[in-house]
PDB file of C-alpha atoms in Angstrom:
ATOM      1  CA  MET A  10     164.556 -25.795  88.752  1.00 45.00           C
ATOM      2  CA  LYS A  11     167.946 -24.902  90.223  1.00 42.00           C
ATOM      3  CA  LYS A  12     167.781 -21.479  88.556  1.00 41.00           C
ATOM      4  CA  ILE A  13     164.334 -20.855  90.058  1.00 40.00           C
ATOM      5  CA  LYS A  14     165.670 -21.779  93.506  1.00 39.00           C
ATOM      6  CA  TYR A  15     168.544 -19.316  93.115  1.00 39.00           C
ATOM      7  CA  ILE A  16     166.159 -16.545  92.077  1.00 37.00           C
ATOM      8  CA  LEU A  17     163.859 -17.312  95.024  1.00 34.00           C
ATOM      9  CA  ALA A  18     166.796 -17.363  97.441  1.00 37.00           C
ATOM     10  CA  SER A  19     168.004 -14.006  96.110  1.00 38.00           C
ATOM     11  CA  PHE A  20     164.516 -12.545  96.526  1.00 33.00           C
ATOM     12  CA  LEU A  21     164.313 -13.745 100.133  1.00 36.00           C
ATOM     13  CA  LEU A  22     167.707 -12.253 100.932  1.00 36.00           C
ATOM     14  CA  LEU A  23     166.735  -8.941  99.383  1.00 38.00           C
ATOM     15  CA  GLY A  24     163.426  -8.941 101.238  1.00 40.00           C
ATOM     16  CA  SER A  25     165.190  -9.664 104.511  1.00 38.00           C
ATOM     17  CA  SER A  26     167.676  -6.815 104.126  1.00 39.00           C
ATOM     18  CA  ALA A  27     164.958  -4.412 103.026  1.00 46.00           C
ATOM     19  CA  SER A  28     163.017  -5.069 106.232  1.00 48.00           C
ATOM     20  CA  TYR A  29     165.845  -3.426 108.189  1.00 53.00           C
ATOM     21  CA  ALA A  30     166.146  -0.434 105.852  1.00 56.00           C
ATOM     22  CA  GLN A  31     164.338   2.884 105.843  1.00 60.00           C
ATOM     23  CA  VAL A  32     160.855   2.527 104.418  1.00 63.00           C
ATOM     24  CA  GLY A  33     159.306   4.924 101.950  1.00 56.00           C
ATOM     25  CA  ILE A  34     155.625   4.944 101.035  1.00 68.00           C
ATOM     26  CA  ILE A  35     155.009   6.449  97.597  1.00 67.00           C
ATOM     27  CA  ASN A  36     158.656   7.381  97.905  1.00 67.00           C
ATOM     28  CA  SER A  37     161.789   5.489  96.863  1.00 75.00           C
ATOM     29  CA  GLY A  38     164.199   7.782  98.725  1.00 78.00           C
ATOM     30  CA  ALA A  39     163.156   7.471 102.382  1.00 81.00           C
ATOM     31  CA  LYS A  40     164.831  10.049 104.629  1.00 82.00           C
ATOM     32  CA  ALA A  41     163.826   8.403 107.935  1.00 85.00           C
ATOM     33  CA  SER A  42     162.627   5.072 109.369  1.00 83.00           C
ATOM     34  CA  LEU A  43     159.245   5.738 107.758  1.00 84.00           C
ATOM     35  CA  HIS A  44     158.817   8.427 105.132  1.00 88.00           C
ATOM     36  CA  VAL A  45     155.364   8.960 103.612  1.00 87.00           C
ATOM     37  CA  MET A  46     154.815  11.141 100.579  1.00 88.00           C
ATOM     38  CA  PRO A  47     151.409  12.468  99.506  1.00 90.00           C
ATOM     39  CA  LEU A  48     149.552  10.705  96.737  1.00 89.00           C
ATOM     40  CA  SER A  49     148.947  14.099  95.210  1.00 89.00           C
ATOM     41  CA  THR A  50     149.453  17.755  96.072  1.00 91.00           C
ATOM     42  CA  THR A  51     146.245  18.716  94.293  1.00 93.00           C
ATOM     43  CA  SER A  52     142.685  18.726  95.613  1.00 92.00           C
ATOM     44  CA  SER A  53     142.002  15.279  94.134  1.00 92.00           C
ATOM     45  CA  THR A  54     142.973  13.216  97.208  1.00 91.00           C
ATOM     46  CA  ALA A  55     142.823  13.337 100.988  1.00 93.00           C
ATOM     47  CA  GLU A  56     146.268  13.021 102.574  1.00 92.00           C
ATOM     48  CA  GLY A  57     147.472  11.977 105.997  1.00 91.00           C
ATOM     49  CA  ILE A  58     148.150   9.043 108.268  1.00 91.00           C
ATOM     50  CA  ILE A  59     145.236   7.622 110.263  1.00 92.00           C
ATOM     51  CA  ALA A  60     146.038   5.938 113.572  1.00 94.00           C
ATOM     52  CA  PRO A  61     143.924   2.972 114.733  1.00 95.00           C
ATOM     53  CA  ASN A  62     140.447   4.253 115.646  1.00 97.00           C
ATOM     54  CA  LEU A  63     139.032   2.749 118.847  1.00 97.00           C
ATOM     55  CA  THR A  64     136.352   3.652 121.348  1.00 96.00           C
ATOM     56  CA  ARG A  65     137.513   3.835 124.951  1.00 95.00           C
ATOM     57  CA  SER A  66     135.742   0.570 125.799  1.00 96.00           C
ATOM     58  CA  GLN A  67     137.532  -1.141 122.914  1.00 97.00           C
ATOM     59  CA  LEU A  68     140.845   0.231 124.159  1.00 97.00           C
ATOM     60  CA  ILE A  69     140.003  -0.936 127.690  1.00 97.00           C
ATOM     61  CA  SER A  70     139.389  -4.459 126.373  1.00 97.00           C
ATOM     62  CA  LYS A  71     143.021  -4.497 125.193  1.00 97.00           C
ATOM     63  CA  ASP A  72     144.499  -3.499 128.583  1.00 96.00           C
ATOM     64  CA  SER A  73     146.411  -6.747 129.009  1.00 96.00           C
ATOM     65  CA  ARG A  74     148.089  -6.279 125.623  1.00 96.00           C
ATOM     66  CA  TYR A  75     149.910  -3.122 126.669  1.00 96.00           C
ATOM     67  CA  SER A  76     153.081  -3.050 128.744  1.00 96.00           C
ATOM     68  CA  THR A  77     156.441  -1.288 128.492  1.00 95.00           C
ATOM     69  CA  ALA A  78     157.063  -3.059 125.177  1.00 96.00           C
ATOM     70  CA  GLN A  79     154.209  -1.025 123.659  1.00 96.00           C
ATOM     71  CA  SER A  80     155.549   2.350 124.857  1.00 95.00           C
ATOM     72  CA  GLY A  81     154.989   4.942 122.149  1.00 94.00           C
ATOM     73  CA  ALA A  82     151.935   3.270 120.604  1.00 96.00           C
ATOM     74  CA  ILE A  83     149.414   5.803 119.273  1.00 96.00           C
ATOM     75  CA  VAL A  84     145.650   5.456 118.859  1.00 97.00           C
ATOM     76  CA  TYR A  85     142.727   7.760 118.162  1.00 95.00           C
ATOM     77  CA  VAL A  86     139.835   7.408 120.620  1.00 95.00           C
ATOM     78  CA  THR A  87     136.501   8.007 118.902  1.00 95.00           C
ATOM     79  CA  ALA A  88     134.086   7.747 121.839  1.00 93.00           C
ATOM     80  CA  ILE A  89     134.274   7.919 125.633  1.00 90.00           C
ATOM     81  CA  ASP A  90     132.446   4.806 126.771  1.00 92.00           C
ATOM     82  CA  GLY A  91     133.077   2.021 129.247  1.00 92.00           C
ATOM     83  CA  THR A  92     134.459   2.345 132.774  1.00 92.00           C
ATOM     84  CA  ALA A  93     138.015   3.654 132.846  1.00 91.00           C
ATOM     85  CA  THR A  94     140.756   1.404 134.183  1.00 93.00           C
ATOM     86  CA  SER A  95     144.098   2.434 135.641  1.00 92.00           C
ATOM     87  CA  LYS A  96     145.676   2.415 132.174  1.00 95.00           C
ATOM     88  CA  THR A  97     142.853   4.436 130.601  1.00 94.00           C
ATOM     89  CA  ALA A  98     142.222   6.782 133.548  1.00 89.00           C
ATOM     90  CA  LYS A  99     143.315   9.793 131.500  1.00 87.00           C
ATOM     91  CA  VAL A 100     141.290   8.882 128.423  1.00 90.00           C
ATOM     92  CA  ILE A 101     138.534  11.404 129.066  1.00 83.00           C
ATOM     93  CA  ASN A 102     138.169  13.164 125.714  1.00 82.00           C
ATOM     94  CA  ILE A 103     137.963  12.117 122.080  1.00 87.00           C
ATOM     95  CA  GLY A 104     141.365  12.476 120.443  1.00 89.00           C
ATOM     96  CA  TYR A 105     144.877  11.086 120.050  1.00 93.00           C
ATOM     97  CA  TYR A 106     146.587   9.185 122.861  1.00 95.00           C
ATOM     98  CA  TYR A 107     149.999   7.581 123.267  1.00 95.00           C
ATOM     99  CA  PHE A 108     150.975   4.776 125.636  1.00 96.00           C
ATOM    100  CA  ASP A 109     153.823   5.737 128.001  1.00 94.00           C
ATOM    101  CA  GLY A 110     154.476   2.221 129.260  1.00 95.00           C
ATOM    102  CA  SER A 111     151.868   2.316 132.011  1.00 94.00           C
ATOM    103  CA  LEU A 112     149.173   4.856 131.040  1.00 93.00           C
ATOM    104  CA  TRP A 113     147.494   6.238 127.945  1.00 95.00           C
ATOM    105  CA  GLN A 114     148.353   9.938 127.782  1.00 91.00           C
ATOM    106  CA  ALA A 115     146.610  12.603 125.724  1.00 88.00           C
ATOM    107  CA  ILE A 116     148.560  14.094 122.833  1.00 88.00           C
ATOM    108  CA  ASP A 117     148.455  17.893 122.922  1.00 68.00           C
ATOM    109  CA  GLN A 118     144.892  18.299 124.120  1.00 63.00           C
ATOM    110  CA  PRO A 119     144.114  21.691 125.628  1.00 60.00           C
ATOM    111  CA  GLY A 120     143.947  21.801 129.397  1.00 64.00           C
ATOM    112  CA  GLN A 121     140.491  21.165 130.791  1.00 77.00           C
ATOM    113  CA  TYR A 122     139.211  23.287 133.649  1.00 84.00           C
ATOM    114  CA  PHE A 123     136.467  22.906 136.211  1.00 87.00           C
ATOM    115  CA  TYR A 124     135.351  24.426 139.489  1.00 90.00           C
ATOM    116  CA  LEU A 125     135.647  22.706 142.824  1.00 90.00           C
ATOM    117  CA  PRO A 126     132.334  21.890 144.524  1.00 88.00           C
ATOM    118  CA  THR A 127     131.132  23.910 147.514  1.00 86.00           C
ATOM    119  CA  PHE A 128     133.383  23.626 150.558  1.00 88.00           C
ATOM    120  CA  SER A 129     134.174  25.438 153.796  1.00 87.00           C
ATOM    121  CA  ILE A 130     137.643  26.677 154.651  1.00 91.00           C
ATOM    122  CA  PRO A 131     138.362  26.865 158.409  1.00 92.00           C
ATOM    123  CA  ALA A 132     138.300  30.473 159.644  1.00 92.00           C
ATOM    124  CA  SER A 133     137.152  30.234 163.249  1.00 92.00           C
ATOM    125  CA  ALA A 134     140.171  31.944 164.829  1.00 95.00           C
ATOM    126  CA  ILE A 135     142.365  34.847 163.763  1.00 97.00           C
ATOM    127  CA  GLY A 136     145.878  33.697 162.958  1.00 97.00           C
ATOM    128  CA  THR A 137     148.546  33.208 160.313  1.00 97.00           C
ATOM    129  CA  GLY A 138     149.991  30.292 158.393  1.00 97.00           C
ATOM    130  CA  TYR A 139     146.884  28.123 158.282  1.00 97.00           C
ATOM    131  CA  THR A 140     146.818  25.413 155.607  1.00 97.00           C
ATOM    132  CA  PHE A 141     144.004  23.694 153.740  1.00 97.00           C
ATOM    133  CA  ASP A 142     144.420  20.823 151.275  1.00 96.00           C
ATOM    134  CA  LEU A 143     142.201  21.513 148.257  1.00 96.00           C
ATOM    135  CA  TYR A 144     143.063  18.214 146.599  1.00 94.00           C
ATOM    136  CA  ASN A 145     142.519  15.730 149.427  1.00 91.00           C
ATOM    137  CA  ASN A 146     139.841  17.614 151.354  1.00 91.00           C
ATOM    138  CA  VAL A 147     137.706  18.718 148.407  1.00 91.00           C
ATOM    139  CA  TYR A 148     138.617  17.387 144.956  1.00 91.00           C
ATOM    140  CA  LYS A 149     139.348  13.784 145.938  1.00 87.00           C
ATOM    141  CA  MET A 150     136.585  13.655 148.540  1.00 85.00           C
ATOM    142  CA  GLN A 151     133.852  14.353 145.983  1.00 85.00           C
ATOM    143  CA  PHE A 152     134.467  10.993 144.280  1.00 84.00           C
ATOM    144  CA  ILE A 153     134.420   8.666 147.290  1.00 84.00           C
ATOM    145  CA  GLN A 154     132.020   7.692 150.047  1.00 83.00           C
ATOM    146  CA  THR A 155     134.645   7.041 152.723  1.00 84.00           C
ATOM    147  CA  GLY A 156     134.923  10.090 154.969  1.00 81.00           C
ATOM    148  CA  ASN A 157     132.145  11.946 153.129  1.00 81.00           C
ATOM    149  CA  THR A 158     129.044  12.009 155.340  1.00 83.00           C
ATOM    150  CA  SER A 159     127.050  13.812 152.637  1.00 83.00           C
ATOM    151  CA  TYR A 160     127.627  11.096 150.020  1.00 84.00           C
ATOM    152  CA  THR A 161     124.222   9.719 149.002  1.00 89.00           C
ATOM    153  CA  THR A 162     123.472   7.502 146.019  1.00 88.00           C
ATOM    154  CA  SER A 163     120.575   5.621 144.439  1.00 92.00           C
ATOM    155  CA  ASN A 164     122.916   2.644 143.975  1.00 87.00           C
ATOM    156  CA  SER A 165     123.915   1.117 147.321  1.00 84.00           C
ATOM    157  CA  THR A 166     126.879  -0.678 145.739  1.00 84.00           C
ATOM    158  CA  LEU A 167     128.361   2.543 144.361  1.00 83.00           C
ATOM    159  CA  SER A 168     130.948   3.496 146.973  1.00 84.00           C
ATOM    160  CA  MET A 169     132.839   5.768 144.609  1.00 81.00           C
ATOM    161  CA  ILE A 170     132.229   7.663 141.389  1.00 78.00           C
ATOM    162  CA  PRO A 171     133.962   5.704 138.594  1.00 68.00           C
ATOM    163  CA  ALA A 172     135.731   8.639 136.996  1.00 59.00           C
ATOM    164  CA  GLY A 173     139.287   9.206 135.871  1.00 57.00           C
ATOM    165  CA  ARG A 174     140.730  11.172 138.797  1.00 72.00           C
ATOM    166  CA  TYR A 175     143.853  13.261 138.397  1.00 82.00           C
ATOM    167  CA  ALA A 176     146.812  13.122 140.739  1.00 84.00           C
ATOM    168  CA  ALA A 177     147.399  16.231 142.838  1.00 88.00           C
ATOM    169  CA  THR A 178     150.391  17.352 140.777  1.00 86.00           C
ATOM    170  CA  GLU A 179     148.541  16.881 137.469  1.00 83.00           C
ATOM    171  CA  LEU A 180     146.407  19.931 138.223  1.00 90.00           C
ATOM    172  CA  ASP A 181     146.980  23.663 138.463  1.00 92.00           C
ATOM    173  CA  TYR A 182     145.045  25.435 141.215  1.00 95.00           C
ATOM    174  CA  VAL A 183     143.700  28.957 140.715  1.00 96.00           C
ATOM    175  CA  VAL A 184     141.727  30.999 143.236  1.00 95.00           C
ATOM    176  CA  THR A 185     139.592  33.499 141.322  1.00 95.00           C
ATOM    177  CA  TYR A 186     137.799  35.040 144.307  1.00 94.00           C
ATOM    178  CA  TYR A 187     137.851  35.040 148.103  1.00 94.00           C
ATOM    179  CA  ASP A 188     136.610  37.385 150.840  1.00 94.00           C
ATOM    180  CA  GLN A 189     139.655  39.533 151.542  1.00 95.00           C
ATOM    181  CA  ASP A 190     138.010  40.953 154.662  1.00 94.00           C
ATOM    182  CA  VAL A 191     138.125  37.498 156.244  1.00 95.00           C
ATOM    183  CA  ILE A 192     141.219  35.729 154.918  1.00 96.00           C
ATOM    184  CA  LYS A 193     144.410  36.473 153.020  1.00 96.00           C
ATOM    185  CA  ILE A 194     145.819  33.748 150.787  1.00 97.00           C
ATOM    186  CA  ASN A 195     149.601  33.623 150.904  1.00 97.00           C
ATOM    187  CA  SER A 196     150.314  30.798 148.476  1.00 97.00           C
ATOM    188  CA  ILE A 197     149.100  27.588 146.860  1.00 97.00           C
ATOM    189  CA  SER A 198     151.476  24.643 146.583  1.00 96.00           C
ATOM    190  CA  ALA A 199     151.885  22.491 143.472  1.00 93.00           C
ATOM    191  CA  SER A 200     149.852  19.768 145.195  1.00 94.00           C
ATOM    192  CA  GLY A 201     146.961  22.108 146.014  1.00 95.00           C
ATOM    193  CA  VAL A 202     147.629  23.131 149.622  1.00 97.00           C
ATOM    194  CA  ILE A 203     146.552  26.702 150.398  1.00 97.00           C
ATOM    195  CA  ASN A 204     148.524  28.701 152.962  1.00 98.00           C
ATOM    196  CA  TYR A 205     146.426  31.541 154.368  1.00 97.00           C
ATOM    197  CA  ASN A 206     145.880  33.969 157.227  1.00 97.00           C
ATOM    198  CA  VAL A 207     142.576  34.567 158.997  1.00 96.00           C
ATOM    199  CA  ILE A 208     142.161  38.293 159.576  1.00 96.00           C
ATOM    200  CA  SER A 209     138.541  38.303 160.747  1.00 95.00           C
ATOM    201  CA  THR A 210     136.001  35.771 161.957  1.00 93.00           C
ATOM    202  CA  LEU A 211     133.043  37.948 160.961  1.00 92.00           C
ATOM    203  CA  LEU A 212     131.569  36.273 157.907  1.00 88.00           C
ATOM    204  CA  GLY A 213     129.318  38.093 155.466  1.00 86.00           C
ATOM    205  CA  PRO A 214     127.381  37.410 152.245  1.00 83.00           C
ATOM    206  CA  GLY A 215     130.625  37.588 150.260  1.00 74.00           C
ATOM    207  CA  SER A 216     132.493  35.160 152.483  1.00 87.00           C
ATOM    208  CA  PHE A 217     133.130  32.423 149.972  1.00 89.00           C
ATOM    209  CA  ILE A 218     135.969  31.263 147.762  1.00 93.00           C
ATOM    210  CA  ASN A 219     136.065  30.220 144.098  1.00 94.00           C
ATOM    211  CA  VAL A 220     138.698  27.717 142.989  1.00 95.00           C
ATOM    212  CA  VAL A 221     139.326  26.601 139.413  1.00 94.00           C
ATOM    213  CA  LEU A 222     141.327  23.453 138.628  1.00 93.00           C
ATOM    214  CA  ILE A 223     143.124  23.189 135.295  1.00 90.00           C
ATOM    215  CA  THR A 224     144.510  19.928 133.974  1.00 84.00           C
ATOM    216  CA  LYS A 225     148.144  20.204 132.990  1.00 77.00           C
ATOM    217  CA  ARG A 226     148.906  19.478 129.346  1.00 62.00           C
TER     218      ARG A 226
END
């Protein structure tokens, strides 16, 4: 009995020290904290590491489980369902995401782009150095009822569109067309503020502006 106890004690000690060592899977000579070797290099097996697969609603249900202690956690989102929360606001496409301590961030997804809705840029008087905030006056306004007199909905309780909105500096702003007989665009700031000159107040059929927003990777 004493010999069995010694063997068991030795096993526990070995197991304890191994838990702090580098771990190899199908590999006895781990070269890092976790080192995984393929089962086979032939066509007989599928290889790879699969992260936990969750739908967005399933990930949302775990919101309270994630804090700074879970920074670096990786999941694969399989479906975009449920209403996004602050932590899942950027979970808008199927794919890999990592937790940065406060938000789930996409892993190397290509930038998404979309056009701004119809809007009017002030051009009632000739002058220079005018500014117009594309983010706050157009992009952000399309999601909320407050300050938007055109906002109409079939659901009287829906005071905002429950979508994952980007911050101003998470977008790139590109003007692809504007009427150069009416205005001249001087610059666009990183937060989406256009600086422009009004060179004519005579508007014509081509007096409109196209703006594309691109999500930063």
